[in-house]
């Protein structure tokens, strides 16, 4: 589960949980004398250390590997799960992103055409999620 502050949604998570444990969080300087030092950086937390790593992760293998006892043979601490029906999943199964246009790019003019329609866009004047979001 990823927690976001609304102003930073999609670019800078506030907290990342794995299996109910904190995996990554933003922390400032550990030697700071105040509770909110800047800059803050992502640091690994409890879910990425020791036995918690295996308890908060899955390793996907084929059913054949699972039946052959791969986990025991290699001494894996992570839970092992067999993948199912992954070969039958296609782009059409994506609910909000199933469009597959026919795309061509003219090598001389670099014009991009999708399903016979020329795609154009003006250069951006403002980049809302650029450098300023990563200052702190």
Tab-separated table of C-alpha atoms in Angstrom:
chain	number	residue	atom	x	y	z
A	1	UNK	CA	0.000	0.000	0.000
A	2	UNK	CA	1.360	3.393	-0.947
A	3	UNK	CA	0.269	6.508	0.952
A	4	UNK	CA	0.491	9.883	-0.767
A	5	UNK	CA	0.088	13.473	0.292
A	6	UNK	CA	-2.390	14.895	-2.266
A	7	UNK	CA	0.036	17.565	-3.512
A	8	UNK	CA	2.616	14.901	-4.375
A	9	UNK	CA	0.331	12.161	-5.691
A	10	UNK	CA	2.005	10.061	-8.337
A	11	UNK	CA	5.508	11.401	-7.817
A	12	UNK	CA	6.529	11.253	-4.177
A	13	UNK	CA	4.948	8.704	-1.800
A	14	UNK	CA	4.795	9.586	1.892
A	15	UNK	CA	4.893	5.980	3.113
A	16	UNK	CA	5.093	2.498	1.592
A	17	UNK	CA	3.689	-0.524	3.445
A	18	UNK	CA	4.391	-4.162	2.552
A	19	UNK	CA	2.477	-6.885	4.329
A	20	UNK	CA	1.331	-4.410	6.974
A	21	UNK	CA	4.882	-3.307	7.782
A	22	UNK	CA	6.616	-0.047	6.873
A	23	UNK	CA	8.962	-0.713	3.941
A	24	UNK	CA	10.021	2.813	2.931
A	25	UNK	CA	9.402	6.215	4.470
A	26	UNK	CA	10.678	9.751	4.135
A	27	UNK	CA	13.169	10.642	6.815
A	28	UNK	CA	15.339	13.650	7.407
A	29	UNK	CA	18.844	13.772	8.825
A	30	UNK	CA	19.066	11.235	11.681
A	31	UNK	CA	21.456	13.589	13.526
A	32	UNK	CA	19.078	16.568	13.412
A	33	UNK	CA	17.918	18.139	16.654
A	34	UNK	CA	14.454	19.040	15.373
A	35	UNK	CA	11.770	16.568	14.224
A	36	UNK	CA	11.307	18.018	10.714
A	37	UNK	CA	14.759	18.494	9.135
A	38	UNK	CA	15.173	19.024	5.410
A	39	UNK	CA	15.922	17.556	2.995
A	40	UNK	CA	14.065	14.300	3.473
A	41	UNK	CA	15.030	11.118	1.642
A	42	UNK	CA	13.455	7.703	1.289
A	43	UNK	CA	14.990	5.252	3.688
A	44	UNK	CA	14.438	1.541	4.095
A	45	UNK	CA	12.478	0.587	7.188
A	46	UNK	CA	11.651	-2.580	9.101
A	47	UNK	CA	9.932	-4.520	6.295
A	48	UNK	CA	13.155	-4.536	4.245
A	49	UNK	CA	15.340	-6.103	6.937
A	50	UNK	CA	15.947	-9.554	8.389
A	51	UNK	CA	13.123	-12.063	8.550
A	52	UNK	CA	10.537	-9.416	7.686
A	53	UNK	CA	11.834	-9.318	4.126
A	54	UNK	CA	10.708	-12.886	3.473
A	55	UNK	CA	7.394	-12.411	5.253
A	56	UNK	CA	6.414	-9.343	3.242
A	57	UNK	CA	7.341	-10.687	-0.199
A	58	UNK	CA	6.250	-13.263	-2.736
A	59	UNK	CA	8.276	-15.095	-5.347
A	60	UNK	CA	6.291	-16.091	-8.417
A	61	UNK	CA	7.363	-19.349	-10.075
A	62	UNK	CA	5.814	-21.796	-12.501
A	63	UNK	CA	3.573	-24.563	-11.166
A	64	UNK	CA	6.223	-27.040	-12.304
A	65	UNK	CA	8.901	-25.340	-10.174
A	66	UNK	CA	6.550	-25.242	-7.197
A	67	UNK	CA	5.801	-28.966	-7.542
A	68	UNK	CA	9.534	-29.709	-7.837
A	69	UNK	CA	10.200	-28.101	-4.435
A	70	UNK	CA	12.313	-25.186	-5.642
A	71	UNK	CA	11.754	-23.245	-2.397
A	72	UNK	CA	13.162	-26.023	-0.245
A	73	UNK	CA	16.005	-26.798	-2.634
A	74	UNK	CA	17.232	-23.196	-2.694
A	75	UNK	CA	16.361	-22.403	0.921
A	76	UNK	CA	14.073	-19.498	0.052
A	77	UNK	CA	12.503	-17.634	2.951
A	78	UNK	CA	9.926	-15.878	0.777
A	79	UNK	CA	6.518	-17.375	0.124
A	80	UNK	CA	6.331	-19.144	-3.222
A	81	UNK	CA	3.246	-18.786	-5.425
A	82	UNK	CA	2.585	-20.352	-8.812
A	83	UNK	CA	1.595	-17.989	-11.618
A	84	UNK	CA	-1.683	-18.806	-13.359
A	85	UNK	CA	-3.135	-17.847	-16.733
A	86	UNK	CA	-0.425	-15.258	-17.421
A	87	UNK	CA	-0.023	-16.366	-21.031
A	88	UNK	CA	-3.657	-15.695	-21.816
A	89	UNK	CA	-3.666	-12.118	-20.463
A	90	UNK	CA	-3.518	-9.494	-23.190
A	91	UNK	CA	-3.707	-5.737	-23.544
A	92	UNK	CA	-7.457	-6.129	-24.152
A	93	UNK	CA	-7.842	-7.221	-20.515
A	94	UNK	CA	-6.755	-3.782	-19.302
A	95	UNK	CA	-9.965	-2.009	-18.343
A	96	UNK	CA	-8.859	1.589	-18.956
A	97	UNK	CA	-5.961	1.087	-21.371
A	98	UNK	CA	-6.948	-1.387	-24.072
A	99	UNK	CA	-6.496	0.884	-27.110
A	100	UNK	CA	-3.931	-0.426	-29.604
A	101	UNK	CA	-3.638	2.052	-32.448
A	102	UNK	CA	-1.634	1.446	-35.569
A	103	UNK	CA	1.305	3.837	-35.089
A	104	UNK	CA	3.775	5.024	-37.712
A	105	UNK	CA	6.579	7.578	-37.502
A	106	UNK	CA	7.926	9.341	-40.574
A	107	UNK	CA	11.730	8.961	-40.305
A	108	UNK	CA	12.380	12.260	-42.102
A	109	UNK	CA	9.808	14.587	-40.507
A	110	UNK	CA	9.271	12.657	-37.244
A	111	UNK	CA	5.525	13.060	-37.634
A	112	UNK	CA	3.616	10.513	-35.580
A	113	UNK	CA	0.424	9.069	-37.022
A	114	UNK	CA	-1.960	6.867	-35.009
A	115	UNK	CA	-4.831	5.163	-36.822
A	116	UNK	CA	-4.372	7.563	-39.747
A	117	UNK	CA	-4.532	10.717	-37.596
A	118	UNK	CA	-1.560	13.065	-37.183
A	119	UNK	CA	-0.667	13.524	-33.508
A	120	UNK	CA	0.629	16.946	-32.538
A	121	UNK	CA	1.161	18.926	-29.363
A	122	UNK	CA	2.550	22.328	-28.533
A	123	UNK	CA	5.671	22.614	-26.367
A	124	UNK	CA	4.821	22.855	-22.666
A	125	UNK	CA	5.050	26.304	-21.101
A	126	UNK	CA	4.780	25.017	-17.536
A	127	UNK	CA	5.950	21.665	-16.196
A	128	UNK	CA	3.915	21.166	-13.021
A	129	UNK	CA	5.679	18.088	-11.643
A	130	UNK	CA	9.262	18.962	-12.453
A	131	UNK	CA	12.303	19.955	-10.385
A	132	UNK	CA	10.543	21.978	-7.716
A	133	UNK	CA	8.791	18.866	-6.405
A	134	UNK	CA	12.116	17.261	-5.629
A	135	UNK	CA	13.875	20.099	-3.815
A	136	UNK	CA	12.856	18.687	-0.434
